[in-house]
mmCIF file of C-alpha atoms and ligand atoms in Angstrom:
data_model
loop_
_atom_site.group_PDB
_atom_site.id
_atom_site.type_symbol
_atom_site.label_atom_id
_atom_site.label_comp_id
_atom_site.label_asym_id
_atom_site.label_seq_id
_atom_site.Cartn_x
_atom_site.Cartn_y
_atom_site.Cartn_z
ATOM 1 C CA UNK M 1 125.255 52.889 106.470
ATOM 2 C CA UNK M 2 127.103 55.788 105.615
ATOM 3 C CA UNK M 3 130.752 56.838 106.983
ATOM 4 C CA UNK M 4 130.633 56.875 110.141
ATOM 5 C CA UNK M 5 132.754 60.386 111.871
ATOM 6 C CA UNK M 6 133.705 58.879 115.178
ATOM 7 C CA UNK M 7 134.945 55.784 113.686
ATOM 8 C CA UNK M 8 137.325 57.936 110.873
ATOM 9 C CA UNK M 9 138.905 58.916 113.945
ATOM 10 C CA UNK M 10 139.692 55.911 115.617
ATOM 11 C CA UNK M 11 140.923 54.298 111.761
ATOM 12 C CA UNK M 12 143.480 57.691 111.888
ATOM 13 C CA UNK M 13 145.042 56.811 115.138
ATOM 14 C CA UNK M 14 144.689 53.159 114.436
ATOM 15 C CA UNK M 15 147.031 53.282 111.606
ATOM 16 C CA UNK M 16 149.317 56.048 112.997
ATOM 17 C CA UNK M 17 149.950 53.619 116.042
ATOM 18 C CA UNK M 18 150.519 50.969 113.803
ATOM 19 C CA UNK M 19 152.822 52.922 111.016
ATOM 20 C CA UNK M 20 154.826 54.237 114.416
ATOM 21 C CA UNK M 21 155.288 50.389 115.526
ATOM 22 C CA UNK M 22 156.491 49.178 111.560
ATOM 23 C CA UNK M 23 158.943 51.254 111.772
ATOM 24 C CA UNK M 24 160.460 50.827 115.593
ATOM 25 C CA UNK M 25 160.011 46.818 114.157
ATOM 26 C CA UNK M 26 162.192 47.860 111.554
ATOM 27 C CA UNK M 27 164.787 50.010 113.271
ATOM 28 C CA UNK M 28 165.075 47.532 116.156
ATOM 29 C CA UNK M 29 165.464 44.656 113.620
ATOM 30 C CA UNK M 30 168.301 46.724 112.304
ATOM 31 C CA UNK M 31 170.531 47.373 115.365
ATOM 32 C CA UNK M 32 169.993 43.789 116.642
ATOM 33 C CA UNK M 33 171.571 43.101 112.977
ATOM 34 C CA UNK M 34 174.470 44.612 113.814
ATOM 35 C CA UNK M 35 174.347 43.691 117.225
ATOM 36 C CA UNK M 36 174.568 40.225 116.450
ATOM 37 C CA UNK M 37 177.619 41.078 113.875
ATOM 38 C CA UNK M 38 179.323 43.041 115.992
ATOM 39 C CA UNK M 39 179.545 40.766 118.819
ATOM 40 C CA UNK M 40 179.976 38.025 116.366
ATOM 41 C CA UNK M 41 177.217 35.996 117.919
ATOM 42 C CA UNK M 42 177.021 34.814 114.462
ATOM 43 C CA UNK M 43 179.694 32.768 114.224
ATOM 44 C CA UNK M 44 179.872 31.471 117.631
ATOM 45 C CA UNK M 45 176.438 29.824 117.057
ATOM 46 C CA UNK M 46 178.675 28.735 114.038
ATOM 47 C CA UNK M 47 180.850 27.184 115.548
ATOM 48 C CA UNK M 48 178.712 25.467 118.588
ATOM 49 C CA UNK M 49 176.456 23.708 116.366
ATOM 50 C CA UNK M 50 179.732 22.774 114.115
ATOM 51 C CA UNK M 51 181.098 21.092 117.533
ATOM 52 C CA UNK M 52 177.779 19.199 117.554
ATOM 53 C CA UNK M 53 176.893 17.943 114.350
ATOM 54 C CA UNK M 54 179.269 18.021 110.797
ATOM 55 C CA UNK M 55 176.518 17.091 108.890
ATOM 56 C CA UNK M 56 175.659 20.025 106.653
ATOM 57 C CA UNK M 57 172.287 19.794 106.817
ATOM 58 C CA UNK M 58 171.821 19.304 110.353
ATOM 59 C CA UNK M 59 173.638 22.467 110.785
ATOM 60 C CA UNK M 60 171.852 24.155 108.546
ATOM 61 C CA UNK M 61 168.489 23.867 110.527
ATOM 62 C CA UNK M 62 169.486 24.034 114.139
ATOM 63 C CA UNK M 63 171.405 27.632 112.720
ATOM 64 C CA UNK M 64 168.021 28.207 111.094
ATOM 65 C CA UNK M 65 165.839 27.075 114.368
ATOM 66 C CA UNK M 66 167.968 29.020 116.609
ATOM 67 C CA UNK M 67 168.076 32.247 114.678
ATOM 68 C CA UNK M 68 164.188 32.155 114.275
ATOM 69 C CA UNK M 69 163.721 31.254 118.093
ATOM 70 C CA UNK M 70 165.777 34.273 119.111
ATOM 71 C CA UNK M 71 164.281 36.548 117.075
ATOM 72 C CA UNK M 72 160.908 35.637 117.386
ATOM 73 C CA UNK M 73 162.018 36.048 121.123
ATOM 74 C CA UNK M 74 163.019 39.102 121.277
ATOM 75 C CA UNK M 75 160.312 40.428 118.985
ATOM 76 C CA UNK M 76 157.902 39.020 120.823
ATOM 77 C CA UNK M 77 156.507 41.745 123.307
ATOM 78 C CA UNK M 78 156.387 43.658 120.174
ATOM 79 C CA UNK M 79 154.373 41.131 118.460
ATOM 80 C CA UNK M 80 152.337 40.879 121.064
ATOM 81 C CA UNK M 81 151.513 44.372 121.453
ATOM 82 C CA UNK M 82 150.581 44.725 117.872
ATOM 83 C CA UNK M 83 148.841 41.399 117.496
ATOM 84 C CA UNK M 84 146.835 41.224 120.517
ATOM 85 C CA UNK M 85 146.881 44.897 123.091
ATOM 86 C CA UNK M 86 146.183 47.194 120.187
ATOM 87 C CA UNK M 87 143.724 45.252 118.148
ATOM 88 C CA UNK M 88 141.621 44.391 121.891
ATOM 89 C CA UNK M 89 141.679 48.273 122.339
ATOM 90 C CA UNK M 90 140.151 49.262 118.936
ATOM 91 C CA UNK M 91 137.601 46.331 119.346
ATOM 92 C CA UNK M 92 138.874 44.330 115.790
ATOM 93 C CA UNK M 93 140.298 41.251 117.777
ATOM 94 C CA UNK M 94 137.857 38.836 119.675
ATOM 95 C CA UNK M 95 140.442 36.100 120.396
ATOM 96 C CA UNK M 96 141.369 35.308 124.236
ATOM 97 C CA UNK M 97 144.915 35.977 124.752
ATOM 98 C CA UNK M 98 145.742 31.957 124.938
ATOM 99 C CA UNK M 99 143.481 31.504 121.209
ATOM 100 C CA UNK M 100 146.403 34.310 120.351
ATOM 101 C CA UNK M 101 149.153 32.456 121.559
ATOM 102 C CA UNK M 102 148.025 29.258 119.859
ATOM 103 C CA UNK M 103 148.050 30.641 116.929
ATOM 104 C CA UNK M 104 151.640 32.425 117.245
ATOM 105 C CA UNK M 105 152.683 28.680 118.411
ATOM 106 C CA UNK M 106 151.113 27.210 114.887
ATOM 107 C CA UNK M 107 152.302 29.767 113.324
ATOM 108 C CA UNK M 108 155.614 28.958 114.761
ATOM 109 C CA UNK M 109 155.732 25.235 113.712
ATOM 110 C CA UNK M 110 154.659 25.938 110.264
ATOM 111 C CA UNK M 111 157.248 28.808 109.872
ATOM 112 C CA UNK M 112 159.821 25.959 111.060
ATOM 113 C CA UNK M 113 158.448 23.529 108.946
ATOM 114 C CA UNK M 114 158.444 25.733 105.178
ATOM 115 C CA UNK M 115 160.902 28.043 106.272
ATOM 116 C CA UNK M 116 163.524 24.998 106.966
ATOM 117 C CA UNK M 117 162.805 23.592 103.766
ATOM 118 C CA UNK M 118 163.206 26.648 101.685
ATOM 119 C CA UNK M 119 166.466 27.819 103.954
ATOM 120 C CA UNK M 120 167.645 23.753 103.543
ATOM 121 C CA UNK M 121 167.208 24.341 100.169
ATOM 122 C CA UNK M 122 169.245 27.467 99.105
ATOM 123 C CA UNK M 123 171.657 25.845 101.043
ATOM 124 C CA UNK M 124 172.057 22.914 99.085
ATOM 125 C CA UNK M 125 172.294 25.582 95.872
ATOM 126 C CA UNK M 126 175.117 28.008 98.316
ATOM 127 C CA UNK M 127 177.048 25.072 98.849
ATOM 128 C CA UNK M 128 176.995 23.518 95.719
ATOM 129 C CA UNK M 129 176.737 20.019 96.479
ATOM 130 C CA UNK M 130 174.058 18.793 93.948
ATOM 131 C CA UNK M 131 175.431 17.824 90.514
ATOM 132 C CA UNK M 132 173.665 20.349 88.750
ATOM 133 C CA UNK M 133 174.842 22.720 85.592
ATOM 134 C CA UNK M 134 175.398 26.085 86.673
ATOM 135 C CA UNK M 135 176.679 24.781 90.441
ATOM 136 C CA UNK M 136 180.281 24.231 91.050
ATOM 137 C CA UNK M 137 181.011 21.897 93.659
ATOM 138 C CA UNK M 138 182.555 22.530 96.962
ATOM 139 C CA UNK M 139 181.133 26.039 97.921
ATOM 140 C CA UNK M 140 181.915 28.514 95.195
ATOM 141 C CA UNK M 141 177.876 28.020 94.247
ATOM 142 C CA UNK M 142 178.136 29.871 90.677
ATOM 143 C CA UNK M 143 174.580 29.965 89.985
ATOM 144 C CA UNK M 144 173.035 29.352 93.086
ATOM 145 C CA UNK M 145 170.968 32.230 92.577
ATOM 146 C CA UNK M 146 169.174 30.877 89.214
ATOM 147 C CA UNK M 147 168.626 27.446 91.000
ATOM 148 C CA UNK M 148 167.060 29.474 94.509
ATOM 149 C CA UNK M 149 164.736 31.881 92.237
ATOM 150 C CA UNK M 150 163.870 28.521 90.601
ATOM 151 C CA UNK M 151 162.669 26.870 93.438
ATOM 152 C CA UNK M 152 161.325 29.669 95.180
ATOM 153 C CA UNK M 153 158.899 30.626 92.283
ATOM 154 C CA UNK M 154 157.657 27.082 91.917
ATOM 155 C CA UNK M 155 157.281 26.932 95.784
ATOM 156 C CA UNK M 156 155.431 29.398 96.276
ATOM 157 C CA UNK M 157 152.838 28.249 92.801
ATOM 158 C CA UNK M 158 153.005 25.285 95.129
ATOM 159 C CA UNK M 159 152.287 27.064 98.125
ATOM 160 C CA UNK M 160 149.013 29.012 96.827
ATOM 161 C CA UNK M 161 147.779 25.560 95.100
ATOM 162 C CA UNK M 162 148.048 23.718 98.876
ATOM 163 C CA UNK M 163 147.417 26.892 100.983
ATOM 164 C CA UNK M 164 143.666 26.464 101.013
ATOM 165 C CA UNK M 165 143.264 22.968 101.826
ATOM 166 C CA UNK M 166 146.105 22.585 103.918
ATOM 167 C CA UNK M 167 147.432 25.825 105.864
ATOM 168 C CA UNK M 168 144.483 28.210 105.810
ATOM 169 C CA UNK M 169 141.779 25.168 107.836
ATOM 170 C CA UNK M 170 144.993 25.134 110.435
ATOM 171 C CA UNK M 171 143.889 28.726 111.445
ATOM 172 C CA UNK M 172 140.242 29.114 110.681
ATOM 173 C CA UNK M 173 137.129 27.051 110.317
ATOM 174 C CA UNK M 174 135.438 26.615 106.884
ATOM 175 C CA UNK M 175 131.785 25.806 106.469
ATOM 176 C CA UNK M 176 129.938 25.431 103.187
ATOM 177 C CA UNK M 177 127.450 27.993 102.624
ATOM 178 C CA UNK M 178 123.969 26.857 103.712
ATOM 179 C CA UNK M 179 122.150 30.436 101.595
ATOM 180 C CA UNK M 180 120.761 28.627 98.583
ATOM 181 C CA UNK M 181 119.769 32.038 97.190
ATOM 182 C CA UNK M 182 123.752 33.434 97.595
ATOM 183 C CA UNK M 183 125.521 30.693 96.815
ATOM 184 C CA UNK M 184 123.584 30.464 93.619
ATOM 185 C CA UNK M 185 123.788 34.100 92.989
ATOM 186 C CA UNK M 186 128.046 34.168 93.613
ATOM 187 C CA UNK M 187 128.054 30.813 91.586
ATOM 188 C CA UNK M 188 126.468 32.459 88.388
ATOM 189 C CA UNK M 189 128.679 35.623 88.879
ATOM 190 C CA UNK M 190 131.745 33.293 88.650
ATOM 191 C CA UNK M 191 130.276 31.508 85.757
ATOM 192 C CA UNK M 192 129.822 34.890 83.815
ATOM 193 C CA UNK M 193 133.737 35.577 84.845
ATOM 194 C CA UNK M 194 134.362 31.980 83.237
ATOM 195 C CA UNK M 195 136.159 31.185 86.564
ATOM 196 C CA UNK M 196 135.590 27.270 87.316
ATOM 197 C CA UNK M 197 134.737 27.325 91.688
ATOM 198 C CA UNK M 198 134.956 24.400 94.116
ATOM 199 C CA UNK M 199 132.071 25.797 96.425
ATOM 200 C CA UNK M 200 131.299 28.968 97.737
ATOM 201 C CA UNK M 201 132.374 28.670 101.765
ATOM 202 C CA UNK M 202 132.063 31.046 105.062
ATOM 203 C CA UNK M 203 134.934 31.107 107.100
ATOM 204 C CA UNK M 204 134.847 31.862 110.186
ATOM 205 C CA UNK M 205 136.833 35.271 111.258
ATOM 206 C CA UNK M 206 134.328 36.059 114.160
ATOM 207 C CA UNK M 207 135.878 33.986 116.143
ATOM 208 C CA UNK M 208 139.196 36.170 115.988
ATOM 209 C CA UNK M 209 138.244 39.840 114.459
ATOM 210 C CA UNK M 210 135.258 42.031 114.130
ATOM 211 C CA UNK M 211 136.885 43.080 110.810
ATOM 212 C CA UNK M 212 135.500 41.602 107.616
ATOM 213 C CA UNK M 213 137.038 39.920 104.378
ATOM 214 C CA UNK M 214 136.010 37.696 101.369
ATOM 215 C CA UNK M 215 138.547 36.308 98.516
ATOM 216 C CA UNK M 216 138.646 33.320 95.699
ATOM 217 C CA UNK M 217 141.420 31.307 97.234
ATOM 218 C CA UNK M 218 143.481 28.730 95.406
ATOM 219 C CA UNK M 219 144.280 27.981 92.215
ATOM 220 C CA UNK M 220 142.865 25.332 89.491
ATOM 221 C CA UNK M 221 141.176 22.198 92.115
ATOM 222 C CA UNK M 222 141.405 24.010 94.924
ATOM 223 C CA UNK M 223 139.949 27.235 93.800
ATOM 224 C CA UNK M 224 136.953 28.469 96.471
ATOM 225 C CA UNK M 225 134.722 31.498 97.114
ATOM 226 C CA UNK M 226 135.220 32.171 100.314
ATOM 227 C CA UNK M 227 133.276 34.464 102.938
ATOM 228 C CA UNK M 228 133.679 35.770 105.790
ATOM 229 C CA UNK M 229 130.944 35.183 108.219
ATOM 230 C CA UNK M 230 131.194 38.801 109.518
ATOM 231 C CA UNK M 231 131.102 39.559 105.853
ATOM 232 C CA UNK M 232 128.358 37.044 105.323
ATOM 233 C CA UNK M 233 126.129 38.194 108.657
ATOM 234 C CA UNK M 234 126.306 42.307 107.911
ATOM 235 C CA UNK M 235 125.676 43.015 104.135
ATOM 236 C CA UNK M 236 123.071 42.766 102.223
ATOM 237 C CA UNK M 237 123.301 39.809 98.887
ATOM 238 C CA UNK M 238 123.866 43.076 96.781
ATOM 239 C CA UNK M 239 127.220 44.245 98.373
ATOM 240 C CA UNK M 240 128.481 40.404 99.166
ATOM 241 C CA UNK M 241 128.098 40.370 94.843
ATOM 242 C CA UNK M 242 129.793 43.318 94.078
ATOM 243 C CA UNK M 243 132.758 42.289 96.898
ATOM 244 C CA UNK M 244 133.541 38.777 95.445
ATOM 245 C CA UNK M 245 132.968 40.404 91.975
ATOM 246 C CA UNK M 246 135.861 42.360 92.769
ATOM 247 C CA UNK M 247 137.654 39.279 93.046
ATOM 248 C CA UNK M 248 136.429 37.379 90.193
ATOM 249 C CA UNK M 249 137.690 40.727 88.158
ATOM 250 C CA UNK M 250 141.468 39.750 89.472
ATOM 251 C CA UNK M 251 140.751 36.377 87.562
ATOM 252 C CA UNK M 252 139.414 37.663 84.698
ATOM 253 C CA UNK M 253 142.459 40.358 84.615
ATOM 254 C CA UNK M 254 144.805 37.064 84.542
ATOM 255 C CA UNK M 255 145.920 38.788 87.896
ATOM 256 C CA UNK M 256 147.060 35.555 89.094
ATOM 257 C CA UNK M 257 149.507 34.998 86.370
ATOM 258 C CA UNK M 258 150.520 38.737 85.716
ATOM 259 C CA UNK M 259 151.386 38.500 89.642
ATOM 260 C CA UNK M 260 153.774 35.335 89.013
ATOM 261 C CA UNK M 261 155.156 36.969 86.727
ATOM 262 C CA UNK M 262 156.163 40.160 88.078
ATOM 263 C CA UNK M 263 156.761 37.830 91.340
ATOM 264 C CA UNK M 264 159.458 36.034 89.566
ATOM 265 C CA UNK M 265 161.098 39.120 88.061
ATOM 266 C CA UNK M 266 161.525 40.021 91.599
ATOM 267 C CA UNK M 267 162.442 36.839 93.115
ATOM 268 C CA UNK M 268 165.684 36.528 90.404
ATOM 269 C CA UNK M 269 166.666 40.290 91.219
ATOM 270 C CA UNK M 270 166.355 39.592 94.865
ATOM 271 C CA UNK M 271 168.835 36.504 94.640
ATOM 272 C CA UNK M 272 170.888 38.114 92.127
ATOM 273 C CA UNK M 273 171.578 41.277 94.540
ATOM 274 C CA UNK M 274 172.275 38.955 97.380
ATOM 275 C CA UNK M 275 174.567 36.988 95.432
ATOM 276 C CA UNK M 276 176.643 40.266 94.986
ATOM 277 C CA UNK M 277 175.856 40.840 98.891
ATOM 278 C CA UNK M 278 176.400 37.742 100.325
ATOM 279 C CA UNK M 279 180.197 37.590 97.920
ATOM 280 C CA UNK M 280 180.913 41.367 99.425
ATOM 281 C CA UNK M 281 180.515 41.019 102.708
ATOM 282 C CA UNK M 282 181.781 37.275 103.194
ATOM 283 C CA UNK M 283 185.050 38.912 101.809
ATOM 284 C CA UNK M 284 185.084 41.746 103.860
ATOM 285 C CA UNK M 285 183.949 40.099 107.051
ATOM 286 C CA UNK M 286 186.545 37.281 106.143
ATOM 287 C CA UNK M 287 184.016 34.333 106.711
ATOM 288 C CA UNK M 288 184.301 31.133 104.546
ATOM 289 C CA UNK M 289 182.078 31.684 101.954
ATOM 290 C CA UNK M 290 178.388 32.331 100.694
ATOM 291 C CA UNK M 291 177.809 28.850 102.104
ATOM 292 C CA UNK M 292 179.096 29.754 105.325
ATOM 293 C CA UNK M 293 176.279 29.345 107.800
ATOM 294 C CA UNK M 294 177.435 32.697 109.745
ATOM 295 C CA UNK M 295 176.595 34.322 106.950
ATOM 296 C CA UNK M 296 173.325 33.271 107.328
ATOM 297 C CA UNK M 297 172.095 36.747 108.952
ATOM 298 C CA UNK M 298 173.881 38.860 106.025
ATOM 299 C CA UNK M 299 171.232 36.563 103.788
ATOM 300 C CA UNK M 300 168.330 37.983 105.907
ATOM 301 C CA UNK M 301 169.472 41.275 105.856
ATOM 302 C CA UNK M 302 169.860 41.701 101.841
ATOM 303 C CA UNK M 303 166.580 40.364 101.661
ATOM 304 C CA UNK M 304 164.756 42.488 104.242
ATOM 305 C CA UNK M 305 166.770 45.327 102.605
ATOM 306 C CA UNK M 306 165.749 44.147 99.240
ATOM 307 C CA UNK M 307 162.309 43.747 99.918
ATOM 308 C CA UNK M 308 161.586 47.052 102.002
ATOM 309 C CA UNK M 309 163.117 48.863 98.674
ATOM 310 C CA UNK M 310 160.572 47.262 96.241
ATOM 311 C CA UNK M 311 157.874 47.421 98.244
ATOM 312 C CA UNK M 312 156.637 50.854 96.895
ATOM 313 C CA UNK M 313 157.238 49.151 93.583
ATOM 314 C CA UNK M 314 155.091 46.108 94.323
ATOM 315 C CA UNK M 315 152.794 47.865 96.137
ATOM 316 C CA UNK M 316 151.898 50.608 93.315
ATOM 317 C CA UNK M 317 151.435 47.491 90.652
ATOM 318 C CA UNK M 318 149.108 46.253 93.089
ATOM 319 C CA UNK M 319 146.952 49.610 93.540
ATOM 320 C CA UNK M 320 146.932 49.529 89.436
ATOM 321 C CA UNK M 321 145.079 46.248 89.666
ATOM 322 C CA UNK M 322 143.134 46.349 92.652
ATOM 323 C CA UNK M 323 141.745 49.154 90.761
ATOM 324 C CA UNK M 324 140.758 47.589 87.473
ATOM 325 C CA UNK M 325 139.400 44.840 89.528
ATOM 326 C CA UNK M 326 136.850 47.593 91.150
ATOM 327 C CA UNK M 327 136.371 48.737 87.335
ATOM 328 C CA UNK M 328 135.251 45.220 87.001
ATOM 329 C CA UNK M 329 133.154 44.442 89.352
ATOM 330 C CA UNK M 330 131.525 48.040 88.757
ATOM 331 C CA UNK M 331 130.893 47.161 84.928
ATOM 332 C CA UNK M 332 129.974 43.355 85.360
ATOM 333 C CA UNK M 333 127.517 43.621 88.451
ATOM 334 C CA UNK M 334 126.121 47.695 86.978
ATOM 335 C CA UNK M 335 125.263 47.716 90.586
ATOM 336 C CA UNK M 336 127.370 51.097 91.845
ATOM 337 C CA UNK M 337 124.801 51.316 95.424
ATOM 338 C CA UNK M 338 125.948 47.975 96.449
ATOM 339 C CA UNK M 339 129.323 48.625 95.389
ATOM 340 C CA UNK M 340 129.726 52.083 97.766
ATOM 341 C CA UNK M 341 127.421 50.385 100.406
ATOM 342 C CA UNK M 342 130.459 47.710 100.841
ATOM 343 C CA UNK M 343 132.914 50.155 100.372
ATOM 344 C CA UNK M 344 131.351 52.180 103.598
ATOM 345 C CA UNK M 345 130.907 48.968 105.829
ATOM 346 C CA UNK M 346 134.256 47.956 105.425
ATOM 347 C CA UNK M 347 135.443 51.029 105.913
ATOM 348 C CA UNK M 348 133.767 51.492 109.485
ATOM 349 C CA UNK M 349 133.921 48.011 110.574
ATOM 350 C CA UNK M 350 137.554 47.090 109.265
ATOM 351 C CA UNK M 351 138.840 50.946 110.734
ATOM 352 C CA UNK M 352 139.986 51.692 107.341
ATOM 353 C CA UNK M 353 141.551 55.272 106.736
ATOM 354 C CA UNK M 354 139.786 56.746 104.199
ATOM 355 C CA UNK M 355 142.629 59.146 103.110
ATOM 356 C CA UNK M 356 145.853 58.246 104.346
ATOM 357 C CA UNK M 357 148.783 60.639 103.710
ATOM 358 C CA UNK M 358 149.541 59.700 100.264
ATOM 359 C CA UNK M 359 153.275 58.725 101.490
ATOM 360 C CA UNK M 360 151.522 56.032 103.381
ATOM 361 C CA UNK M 361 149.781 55.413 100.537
ATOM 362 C CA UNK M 362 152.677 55.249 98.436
ATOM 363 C CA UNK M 363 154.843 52.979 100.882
ATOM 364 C CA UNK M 364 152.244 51.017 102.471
ATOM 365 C CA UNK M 365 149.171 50.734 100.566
ATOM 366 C CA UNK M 366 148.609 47.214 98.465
ATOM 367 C CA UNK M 367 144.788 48.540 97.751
ATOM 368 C CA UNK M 368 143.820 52.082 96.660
ATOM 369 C CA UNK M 369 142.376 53.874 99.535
ATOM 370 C CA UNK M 370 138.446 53.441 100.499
ATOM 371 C CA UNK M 371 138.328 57.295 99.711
ATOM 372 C CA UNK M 372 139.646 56.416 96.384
ATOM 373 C CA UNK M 373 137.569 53.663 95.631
ATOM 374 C CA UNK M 374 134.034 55.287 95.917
ATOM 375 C CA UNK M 375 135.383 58.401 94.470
ATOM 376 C CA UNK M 376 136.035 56.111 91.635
ATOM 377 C CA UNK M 377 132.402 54.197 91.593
ATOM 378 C CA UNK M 378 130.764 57.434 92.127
ATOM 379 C CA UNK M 379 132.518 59.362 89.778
ATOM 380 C CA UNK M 380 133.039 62.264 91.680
HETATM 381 ZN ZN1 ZN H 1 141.474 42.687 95.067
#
C-alpha cells in the first residue's frame, strides 16, 4: 500500500493542530504560574492545610493533591479537546467519550498514587529529616538533590521493570498470541538478537485508536513482545518482523542502558539547577525555605523549564538511535520490502507527517521522520 495523497494531508493539519495546542498548553501553563504567584494562592493553600494538619507529610500530599486537582481542572477542556474532539475528527480514536473519561480518572489515581510518593519523597530529602550524610537536619537540605536524582533514577528502573505487569494491563487488554507461525517467527528473531522474551502478546489498541504500535516492553522477567492487534490484523508476517526487529535492534544497541544512562545525567542536572532555583527564588520571594511547601509550584516550574530546554537534546539522541535501530532491523531481517511496506502503513494509518518542518523535527521529533526512514532503507 503505497503513500496514500489524501491522507498526507490530513497527517499535515493533524500535527499543525496539535503543535498549535502544545504550545497554547504551554503558554497557558505559564501565566497560570504566575497567576498563582502573584496572587499568592500559593501560600494561602500553605497556610490552610498548615491550620489543618502539622504533620509534614500530611501536608505534603493534600498541597500535592490539591495542586494536581486544580490543574488538571483547569486543563481539562484542553485535555479533552486534544485527547478525545480532535482524535474522533481524524478517525484515530474509537473510545466512547465515558471509555475516555475512565481512563483520565485511572490515570488520575495512578498519577496520585506515584506522583505522591515521588513528591513525599523529595520532600523528605528538602526537609532534611532523614539521618542521612549529605542532609542537614532541620530544612537547610544540603544535598537533597544527590539523594532526589538517587531515587528518581532507581524509580523509574523500578518503574519500567513493574510497568508491564502492573500499569500497562490497567489501560489495555493483553492476550497471548494464538499465530503459531508468528509467534515462532518473532521468537527466533529475538533469539538471533540474544534477547531472552516472556511471550510474544497482542494488545489490544482497537478498542481505543485506529493507529498502530508494537514494542518489547519490560526489562529482565518481565520482558514481552508485544503487538498491537491493529498492527497484528493489517500487515503481512514480513512487515510485523521487520517492526519488532526494529525493536530487538534497541536491545542489541544496549539502548536500554545507554538511555539510563544519559537519563541519569539528566535527572542530577535537573535537581542540581533546581536546587540553585528553588534557593533563588525562596530568597527573593522571602518564603521559608526549599522545604517550604509554597514553594512547591517554583519546583514545577524549574522542572517544566528544565525539561522543555533539553528536550531538543533528548530528543536528537533519540533520532540517533531510533535510527541505528532501523539499520538493524534492515541488516538482521535483509528484508528492505517489508521494511518500507511498514514504514507506508504506519504512515497512512497512524497520520504520520512524512516531512515535518525540520524545526518540528528538531523540537519535537523522538523518531526520525517516516520520509527519513525509507529514504534510509531505500537508499535514495
Ligand atoms: Zn525504536
Amino acid at each position: 500500500m503505497p503513500i496514500d495523497p489524501e491522507r498526507q494531508k490530513q497527517a499535515k493539519e493533524y500535527a499543525r493542530i496539535h503543535h498549535r495546542l502544545f504550545a497554547l498548553n504551554l503558554v497557558l501553563t505559564g501565566l497560570a504560574l504566575l497567576g498563582v504567584l502573584a496572587l499568592g494562592l500559593n501560600v494561602w493553600l500553605k497556610q490552610v492545610i498548615l491550620s489543618l494538619t502539622h504533620d509534614a507529610w500530611l501536608a505534603t500530599f493534600l498541597y500535592f493533591v490539591v495542586a494536581l486537582v486544580a490543574y488538571e481542572g483547569l486543563f481539562f477542556p484542553l485535555a479533552y479537546y486534544r485527547g478525545l474532539v480532535l482524535p474522533h475528527r481524524y478517525g484515530l480514536s474509537t473510545q466512547t467519550q465515558r471509555a475516555w473519561l475512565v481512563d483520565v480518572a485511572k490515570g488520575g489515581t495512578l498519577t496520585i498514587i506515584l506522583g505522591g510518593l515521588v513528591v513525599e519523597v523529595i520532600y523528605s530529602f528538602l526537609r532534611g529529616d532523614l539521618p542521612l550524610p549529605l542532609l542537614s537536619a532541620g530544612g537547610a537540605g544540603g544535598g537533597w538533590w544527590l539523594w532526589a536524582s538517587a531515587f528518581m533514577i532507581l524509580f523509574s528502573v523500578v518503574l519500567a521493570n513493574l510497568a508491564p505487569v502492573l500499569i500497562f494491563p490497567l489501560f489495555f487488554k493483553f492476550k497471548p498470541l494464538e499465530d503459531a507461525e508468528l509467534v515462532h517467527r518473532l521468537t527466533a528473531l529475538a533469539e538471533r538478537a540474544r534477547t531472552r522474551v516472556r511471550g510474544v502478546y497482542t494488545m489490544m489498541l482497537s478498542e481505543k485508536t485506529t493507529a498502530a504500535n508494537a514494542a518489547l516492553m519490560g526489562l529482565g522477567n518481565t520482558r514481552r513482545i508485544v503487538l498491537g492487534d491493529t498492527l497484528y490484523q493489517n500487515y503481512t508476517h514480513d512487515e510485523i518482523e521487520t517492526v519488532l526487529a526494529h525493536e530487538l535492534g534497541h536491545h542489541v544497541h544496549h539502548d536500554i542502558g545507554w538511555g539510563l544512562i544519559v537519563q541519569s545525567g539528566l535527572t542530577l542536572a535537573g535537581f542540581y539547577i533546581a536546587d540553585v532555583f528553588l534557593k533563588w527564588t525562596v530568597a527573593w520571594l522571602g518564603y521559608e525555605g526549599i522545604a517550604d511547601l509554597a514553594a512547591f509550584p517554583l519546583l514545577g516550574l524549574a522542572f517544566g523549564i528544565f525539561g522543555l530546554i533539553t528536550m531538543p537534546l533528548t530528543n536528537a539522541y533519540s533520532r540517533w538511535r531510533e535510527a541505528l535501530a532501523d539499520d538493524y532491523a534492515l541488516a538482521t531481517t535483509r528484508n528492505a520490502p517489508g521494511f518500507v511496506g511498514a514504514m507506508e502503513k504506519l504512515a497512512n494509518q497512524n497520520l504520520a507527517e512524512l516531512e515535518p518542518e525540520p524545526w518540528v523535527e528538531f523540537l519535537l521529533y523522538d523518531h526520525p521522520p517516516i520520509g527519513k526512514r525509507l529514504k534510509r532503507a531505500t537508499g535514495i
